[in-house]
Short mmCIF file of C-alpha atoms and ligand atoms in Angstrom, two decimals:
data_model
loop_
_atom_site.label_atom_id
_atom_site.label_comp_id
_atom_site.label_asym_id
_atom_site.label_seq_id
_atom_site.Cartn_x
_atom_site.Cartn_y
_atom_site.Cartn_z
CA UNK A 25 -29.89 -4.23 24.15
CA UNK A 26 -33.13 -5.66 23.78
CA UNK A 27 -34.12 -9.24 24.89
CA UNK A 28 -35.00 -12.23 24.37
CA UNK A 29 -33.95 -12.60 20.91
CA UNK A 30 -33.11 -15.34 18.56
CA UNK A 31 -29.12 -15.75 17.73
CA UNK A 32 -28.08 -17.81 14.92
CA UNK A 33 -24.23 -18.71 15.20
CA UNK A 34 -22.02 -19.82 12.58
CA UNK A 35 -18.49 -21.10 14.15
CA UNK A 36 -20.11 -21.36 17.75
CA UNK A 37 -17.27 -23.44 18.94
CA UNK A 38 -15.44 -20.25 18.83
CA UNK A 39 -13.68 -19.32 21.90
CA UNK A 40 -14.69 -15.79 20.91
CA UNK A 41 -18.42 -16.50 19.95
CA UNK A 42 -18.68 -18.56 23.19
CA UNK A 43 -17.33 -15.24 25.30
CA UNK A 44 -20.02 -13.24 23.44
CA UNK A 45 -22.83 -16.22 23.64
CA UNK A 46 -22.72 -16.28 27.30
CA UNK A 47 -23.39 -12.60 27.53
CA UNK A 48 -26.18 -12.70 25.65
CA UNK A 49 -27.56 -16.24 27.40
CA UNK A 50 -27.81 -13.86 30.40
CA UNK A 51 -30.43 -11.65 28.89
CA UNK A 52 -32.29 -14.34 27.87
CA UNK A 53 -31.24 -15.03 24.44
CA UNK A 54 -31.94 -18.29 22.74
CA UNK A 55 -29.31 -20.20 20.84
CA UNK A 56 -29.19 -21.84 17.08
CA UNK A 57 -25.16 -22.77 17.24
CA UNK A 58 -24.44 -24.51 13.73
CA UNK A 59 -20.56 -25.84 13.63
CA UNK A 60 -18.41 -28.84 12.51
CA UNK A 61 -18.06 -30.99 15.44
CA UNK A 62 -21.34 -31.78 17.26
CA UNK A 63 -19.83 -32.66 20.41
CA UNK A 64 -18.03 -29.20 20.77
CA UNK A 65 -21.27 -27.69 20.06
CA UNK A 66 -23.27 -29.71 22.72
CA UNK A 67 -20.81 -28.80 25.77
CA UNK A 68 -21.34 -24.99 24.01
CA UNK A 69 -25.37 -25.30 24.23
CA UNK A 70 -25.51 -27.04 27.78
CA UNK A 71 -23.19 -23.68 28.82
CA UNK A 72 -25.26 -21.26 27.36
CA UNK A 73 -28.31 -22.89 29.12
CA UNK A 74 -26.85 -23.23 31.83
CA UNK A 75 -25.88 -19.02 31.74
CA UNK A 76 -29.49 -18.66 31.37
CA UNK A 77 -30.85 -19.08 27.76
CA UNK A 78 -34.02 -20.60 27.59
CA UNK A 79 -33.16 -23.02 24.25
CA UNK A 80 -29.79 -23.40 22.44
CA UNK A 81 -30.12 -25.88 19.63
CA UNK A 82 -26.82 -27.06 17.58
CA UNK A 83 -26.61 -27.95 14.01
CA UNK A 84 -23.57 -29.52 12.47
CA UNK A 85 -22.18 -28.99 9.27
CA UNK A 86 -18.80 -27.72 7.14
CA UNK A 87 -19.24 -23.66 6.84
CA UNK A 88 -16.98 -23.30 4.05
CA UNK A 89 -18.85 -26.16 1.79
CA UNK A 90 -19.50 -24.28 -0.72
CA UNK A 91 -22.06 -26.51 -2.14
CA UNK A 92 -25.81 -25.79 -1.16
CA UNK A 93 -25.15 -23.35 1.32
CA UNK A 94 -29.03 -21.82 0.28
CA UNK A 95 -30.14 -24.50 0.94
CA UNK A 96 -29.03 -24.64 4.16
CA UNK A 97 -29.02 -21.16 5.43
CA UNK A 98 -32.86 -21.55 4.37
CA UNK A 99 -33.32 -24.87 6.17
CA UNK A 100 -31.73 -23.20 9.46
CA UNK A 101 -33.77 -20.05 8.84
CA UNK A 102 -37.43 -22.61 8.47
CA UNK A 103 -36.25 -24.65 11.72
CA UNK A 104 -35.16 -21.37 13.60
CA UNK A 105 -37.15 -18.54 11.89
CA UNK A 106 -35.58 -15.44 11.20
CA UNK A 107 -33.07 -14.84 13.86
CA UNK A 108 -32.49 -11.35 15.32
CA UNK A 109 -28.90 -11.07 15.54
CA UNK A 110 -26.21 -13.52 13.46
CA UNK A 111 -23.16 -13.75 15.08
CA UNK A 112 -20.08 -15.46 11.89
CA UNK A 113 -16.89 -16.13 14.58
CA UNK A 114 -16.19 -19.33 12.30
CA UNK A 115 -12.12 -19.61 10.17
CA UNK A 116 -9.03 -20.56 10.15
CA UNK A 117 -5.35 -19.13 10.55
CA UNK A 118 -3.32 -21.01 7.33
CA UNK A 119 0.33 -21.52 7.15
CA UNK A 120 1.20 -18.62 4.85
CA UNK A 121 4.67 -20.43 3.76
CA UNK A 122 1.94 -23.56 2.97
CA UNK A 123 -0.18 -21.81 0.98
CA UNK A 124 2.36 -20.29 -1.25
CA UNK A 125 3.17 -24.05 -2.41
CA UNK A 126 0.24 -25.49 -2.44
CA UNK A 127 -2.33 -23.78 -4.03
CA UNK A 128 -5.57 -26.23 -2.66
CA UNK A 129 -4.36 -24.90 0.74
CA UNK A 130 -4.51 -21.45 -0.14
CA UNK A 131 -8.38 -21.92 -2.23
CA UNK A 132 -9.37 -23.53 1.30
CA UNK A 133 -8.67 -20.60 3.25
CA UNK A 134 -10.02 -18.17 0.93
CA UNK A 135 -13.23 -20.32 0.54
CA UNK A 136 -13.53 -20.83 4.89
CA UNK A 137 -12.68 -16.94 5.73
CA UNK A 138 -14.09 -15.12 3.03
CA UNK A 139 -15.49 -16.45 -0.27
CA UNK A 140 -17.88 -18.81 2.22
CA UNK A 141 -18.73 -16.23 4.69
CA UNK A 142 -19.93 -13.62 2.21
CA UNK A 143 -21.99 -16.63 0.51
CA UNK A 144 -23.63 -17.53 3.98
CA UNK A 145 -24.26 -14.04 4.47
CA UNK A 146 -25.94 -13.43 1.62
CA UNK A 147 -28.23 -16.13 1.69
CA UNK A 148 -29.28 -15.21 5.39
CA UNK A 149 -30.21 -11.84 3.88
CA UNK A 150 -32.24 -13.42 0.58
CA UNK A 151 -36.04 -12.42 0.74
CA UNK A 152 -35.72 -11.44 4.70
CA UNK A 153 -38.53 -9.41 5.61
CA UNK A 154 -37.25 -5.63 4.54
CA UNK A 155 -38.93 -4.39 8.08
CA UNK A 156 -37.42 -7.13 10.51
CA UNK A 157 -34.29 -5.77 12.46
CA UNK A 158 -31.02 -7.41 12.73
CA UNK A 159 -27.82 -7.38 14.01
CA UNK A 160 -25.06 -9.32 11.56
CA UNK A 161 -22.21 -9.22 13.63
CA UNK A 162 -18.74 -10.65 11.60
CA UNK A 163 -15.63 -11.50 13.17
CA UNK A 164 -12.71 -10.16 10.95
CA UNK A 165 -9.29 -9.41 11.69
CA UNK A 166 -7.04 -6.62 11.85
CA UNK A 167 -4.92 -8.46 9.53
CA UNK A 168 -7.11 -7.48 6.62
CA UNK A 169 -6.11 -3.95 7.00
CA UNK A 170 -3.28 -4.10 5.07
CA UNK A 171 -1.31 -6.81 3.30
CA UNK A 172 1.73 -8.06 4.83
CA UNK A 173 4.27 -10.70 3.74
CA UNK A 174 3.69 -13.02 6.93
CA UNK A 175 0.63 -13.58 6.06
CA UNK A 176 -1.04 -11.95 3.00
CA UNK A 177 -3.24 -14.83 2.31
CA UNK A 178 -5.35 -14.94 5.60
CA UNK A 179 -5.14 -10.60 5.16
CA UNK A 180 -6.58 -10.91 1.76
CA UNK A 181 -9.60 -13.14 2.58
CA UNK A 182 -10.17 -10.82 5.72
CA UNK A 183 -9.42 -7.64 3.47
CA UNK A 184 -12.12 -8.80 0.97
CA UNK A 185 -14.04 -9.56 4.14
CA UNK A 186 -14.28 -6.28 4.92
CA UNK A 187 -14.82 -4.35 1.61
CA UNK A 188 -17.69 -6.80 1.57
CA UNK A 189 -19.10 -5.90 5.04
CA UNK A 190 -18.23 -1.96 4.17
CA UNK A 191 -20.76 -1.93 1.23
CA UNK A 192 -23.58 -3.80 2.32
CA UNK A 193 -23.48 -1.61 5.72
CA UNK A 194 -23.70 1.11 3.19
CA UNK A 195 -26.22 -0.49 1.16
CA UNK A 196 -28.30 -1.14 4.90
CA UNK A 197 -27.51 2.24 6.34
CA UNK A 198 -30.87 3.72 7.75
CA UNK A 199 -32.70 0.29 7.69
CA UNK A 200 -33.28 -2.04 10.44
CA UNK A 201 -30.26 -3.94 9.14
CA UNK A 202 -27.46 -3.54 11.05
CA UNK A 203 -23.56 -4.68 10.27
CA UNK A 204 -21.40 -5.33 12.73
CA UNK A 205 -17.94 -5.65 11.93
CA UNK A 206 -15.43 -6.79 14.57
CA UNK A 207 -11.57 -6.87 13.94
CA UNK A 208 -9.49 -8.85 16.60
CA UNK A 209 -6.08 -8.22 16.95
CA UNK A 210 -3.84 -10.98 18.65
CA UNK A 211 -6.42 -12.96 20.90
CA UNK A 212 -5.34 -16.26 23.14
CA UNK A 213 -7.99 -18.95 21.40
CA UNK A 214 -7.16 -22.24 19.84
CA UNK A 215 -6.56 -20.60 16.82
CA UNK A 216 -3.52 -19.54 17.84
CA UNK A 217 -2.44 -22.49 20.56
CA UNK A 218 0.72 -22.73 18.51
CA UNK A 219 1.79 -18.75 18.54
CA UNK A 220 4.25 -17.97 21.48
CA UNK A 221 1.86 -15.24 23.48
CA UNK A 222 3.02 -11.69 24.53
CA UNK A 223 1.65 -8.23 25.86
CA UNK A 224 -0.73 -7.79 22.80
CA UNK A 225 -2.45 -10.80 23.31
CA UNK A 226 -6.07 -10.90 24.80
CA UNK A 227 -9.03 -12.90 25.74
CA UNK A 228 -12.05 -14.40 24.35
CA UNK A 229 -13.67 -12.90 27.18
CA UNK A 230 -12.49 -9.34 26.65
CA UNK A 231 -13.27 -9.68 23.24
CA UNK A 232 -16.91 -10.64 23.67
CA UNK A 233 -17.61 -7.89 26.42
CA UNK A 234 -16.03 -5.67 23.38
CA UNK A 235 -18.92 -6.83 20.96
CA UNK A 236 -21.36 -6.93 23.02
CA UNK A 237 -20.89 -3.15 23.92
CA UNK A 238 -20.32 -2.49 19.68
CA UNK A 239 -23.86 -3.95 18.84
CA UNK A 240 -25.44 -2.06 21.54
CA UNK A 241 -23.93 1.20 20.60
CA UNK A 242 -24.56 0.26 16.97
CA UNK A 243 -20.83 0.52 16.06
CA UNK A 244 -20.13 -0.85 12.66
CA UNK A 245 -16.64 -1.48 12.88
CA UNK A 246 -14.95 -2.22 16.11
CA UNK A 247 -11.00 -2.93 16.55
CA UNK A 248 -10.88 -5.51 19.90
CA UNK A 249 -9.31 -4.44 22.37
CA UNK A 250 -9.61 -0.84 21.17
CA UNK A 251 -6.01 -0.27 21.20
CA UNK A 252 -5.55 -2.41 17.52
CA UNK A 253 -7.12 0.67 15.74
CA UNK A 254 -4.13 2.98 16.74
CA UNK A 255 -1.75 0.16 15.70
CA UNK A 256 -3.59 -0.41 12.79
CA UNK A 257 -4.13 3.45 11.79
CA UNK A 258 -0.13 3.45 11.97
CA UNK A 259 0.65 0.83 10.14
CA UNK A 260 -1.84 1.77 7.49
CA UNK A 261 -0.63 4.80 6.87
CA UNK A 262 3.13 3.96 6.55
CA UNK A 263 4.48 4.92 3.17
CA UNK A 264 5.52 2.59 1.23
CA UNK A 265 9.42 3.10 1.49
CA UNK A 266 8.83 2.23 4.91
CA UNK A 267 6.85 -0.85 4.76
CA UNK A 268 8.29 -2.78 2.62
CA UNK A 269 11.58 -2.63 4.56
CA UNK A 270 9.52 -4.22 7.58
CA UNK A 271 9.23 -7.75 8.56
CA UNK A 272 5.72 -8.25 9.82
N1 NAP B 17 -7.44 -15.81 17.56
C1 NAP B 17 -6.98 -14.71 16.98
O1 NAP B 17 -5.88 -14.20 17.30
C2 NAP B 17 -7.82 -14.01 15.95
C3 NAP B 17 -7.44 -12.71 15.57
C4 NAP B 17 -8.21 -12.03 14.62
C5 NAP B 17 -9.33 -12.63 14.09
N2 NAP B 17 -9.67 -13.90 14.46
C6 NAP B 17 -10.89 -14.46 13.86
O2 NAP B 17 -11.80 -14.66 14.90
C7 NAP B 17 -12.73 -15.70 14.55
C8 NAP B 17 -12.88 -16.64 15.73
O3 NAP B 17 -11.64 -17.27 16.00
P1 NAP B 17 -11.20 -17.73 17.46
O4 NAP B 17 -9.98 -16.96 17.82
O5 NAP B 17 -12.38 -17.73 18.35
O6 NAP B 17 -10.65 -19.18 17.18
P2 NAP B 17 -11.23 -20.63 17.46
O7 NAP B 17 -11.66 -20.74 18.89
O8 NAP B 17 -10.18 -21.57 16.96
O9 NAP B 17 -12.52 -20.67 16.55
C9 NAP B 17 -12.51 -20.93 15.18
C10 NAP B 17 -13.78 -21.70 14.94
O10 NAP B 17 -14.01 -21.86 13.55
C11 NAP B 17 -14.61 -23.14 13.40
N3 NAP B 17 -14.46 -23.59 12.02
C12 NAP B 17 -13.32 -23.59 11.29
N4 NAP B 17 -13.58 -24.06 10.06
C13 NAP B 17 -14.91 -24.35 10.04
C14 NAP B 17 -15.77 -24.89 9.05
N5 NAP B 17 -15.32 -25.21 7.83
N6 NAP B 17 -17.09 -25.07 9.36
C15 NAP B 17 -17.55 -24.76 10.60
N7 NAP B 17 -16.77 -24.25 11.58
C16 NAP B 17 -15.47 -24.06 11.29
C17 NAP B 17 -13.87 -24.02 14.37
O11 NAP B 17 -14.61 -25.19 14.62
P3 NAP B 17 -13.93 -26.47 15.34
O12 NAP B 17 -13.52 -26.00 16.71
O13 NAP B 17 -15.03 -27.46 15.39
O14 NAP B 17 -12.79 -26.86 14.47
C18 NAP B 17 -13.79 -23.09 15.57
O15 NAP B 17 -14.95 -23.20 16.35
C19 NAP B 17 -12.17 -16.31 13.27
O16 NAP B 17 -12.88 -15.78 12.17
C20 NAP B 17 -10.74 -15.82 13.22
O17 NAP B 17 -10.26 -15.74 11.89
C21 NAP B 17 -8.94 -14.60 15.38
#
């Protein structure tokens, strides 16, 4: 991996895009980290400079706003200039029982985990230079593999997530473009403070050493830990009369 270069975060709060961040601080990486809370996002940016990045600025704002988001990705891109890699770690986990009752629920978290997140993305990639390389790295989820009945909502947004990512890596393929997308399987973050943890479980940390070794060996998709494409190859591939007598 090549370095310094300029990394433009969206959800750098993460617990996974701080694992990742502080990789990269250590080659020398500077830092735009745009969130929602600005506190959160200054402890993140005295971290990162303190792991060795010369600058890490923050910039605070709702993601999944809808509203003006060209605006904004253009005022980031002005105050930043174009950044080399993008790392998107920012959503949420809904209720699935919540947003089968209340419908505002369930726009919200298709708006802050997919309908957003291709919207940010594309405005990143309006009028970019067609020569200047990138890395887009999105965090997805395994759970957009396939729908299930625990929690079809979150799937779907990741699901469309990924058809999304899938064609524009085709659209990139052979340019200096580069789409990274990264599917989690069960990892121990806030997101998931309130799910009761077992052996599938695993770090931010192991996640971000996994991303950090998919954009250097300019993997498009990468299951994290590995293990979550065998699971996820499985479950794909059960027929139907089989599925839909399981309860996951
Ligand atoms: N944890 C898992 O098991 C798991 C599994 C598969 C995929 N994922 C995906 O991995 C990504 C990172 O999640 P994580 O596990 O690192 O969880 P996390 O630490 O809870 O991070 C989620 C981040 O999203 C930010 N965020 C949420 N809504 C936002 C908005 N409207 N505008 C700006 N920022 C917003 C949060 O900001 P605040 O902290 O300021 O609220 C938080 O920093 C997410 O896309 C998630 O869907 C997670």
């Amino acid at each position: 991996m090549s370095a310094p270069c300029r990394i433009l975060v969206l959800g750098a709060s993460s617990a996974m895009a701080q694992a990742y961040a502080r990789r990269r601080a250590a080659t020398g990486a500077s830092f735009l980290l745009v969130g929602l809370n600005a506190t959160r996002l200054a402890a993140v940016a005295d971290d990162l400079r303190a792991s060795g990045a010369p600058a890490a600025e923050i910039a605070t704002m709702d993601l999944a706003d809808l509203a003006g988001i060209e605006t904004r990705a253009a005022d980031l891109r002005g105050r930043f200039g174009e950044p080399d890699e993008v790392l998107i770690a920012y959503g949420e986990l809904p209720d699935q029982a919540e947003s089968e009752r209340d419908l505002d629920a369930a726009r919200h978290a298709f708006e802050v985990n997919f309908v957003s997140v291709a919207l940010w993305i594309l405005a990143l990639l309006k009028d970019r230079p067609p020569q200047a390389p990138l890395a887009l790295i999105t965090i997805g989820s395994v759970a957009g593999d396939r729908g299930r009945a625990s929690n079809f909502v979150y799937g779907a947004a990741k699901g469309g997530l990924d058809r999304f990512l899938e064609g524009l890596a085709q659209k990139h393929a052979g340019t200096p473009v580069r789409i990274v997308t990264v599917k989690p399987g069960f990892v121990d973050s806030p997101m998931t403070d309130a799910i009761a943890k077992g052996a599938l479980f695993a770090s931010p940390d192991a996640v971000g050493a996994d991303i950090v070794r998919a954009v250097e060996k300019g993997r498009r998709v990468v299951y994290a830990p590995w293990f979550w494409w065998v699971i996820m190859a499985i479950i794909r591939n059960l027929p139907w009369f089989v599925f839909r007598r399981l309860r996951i």
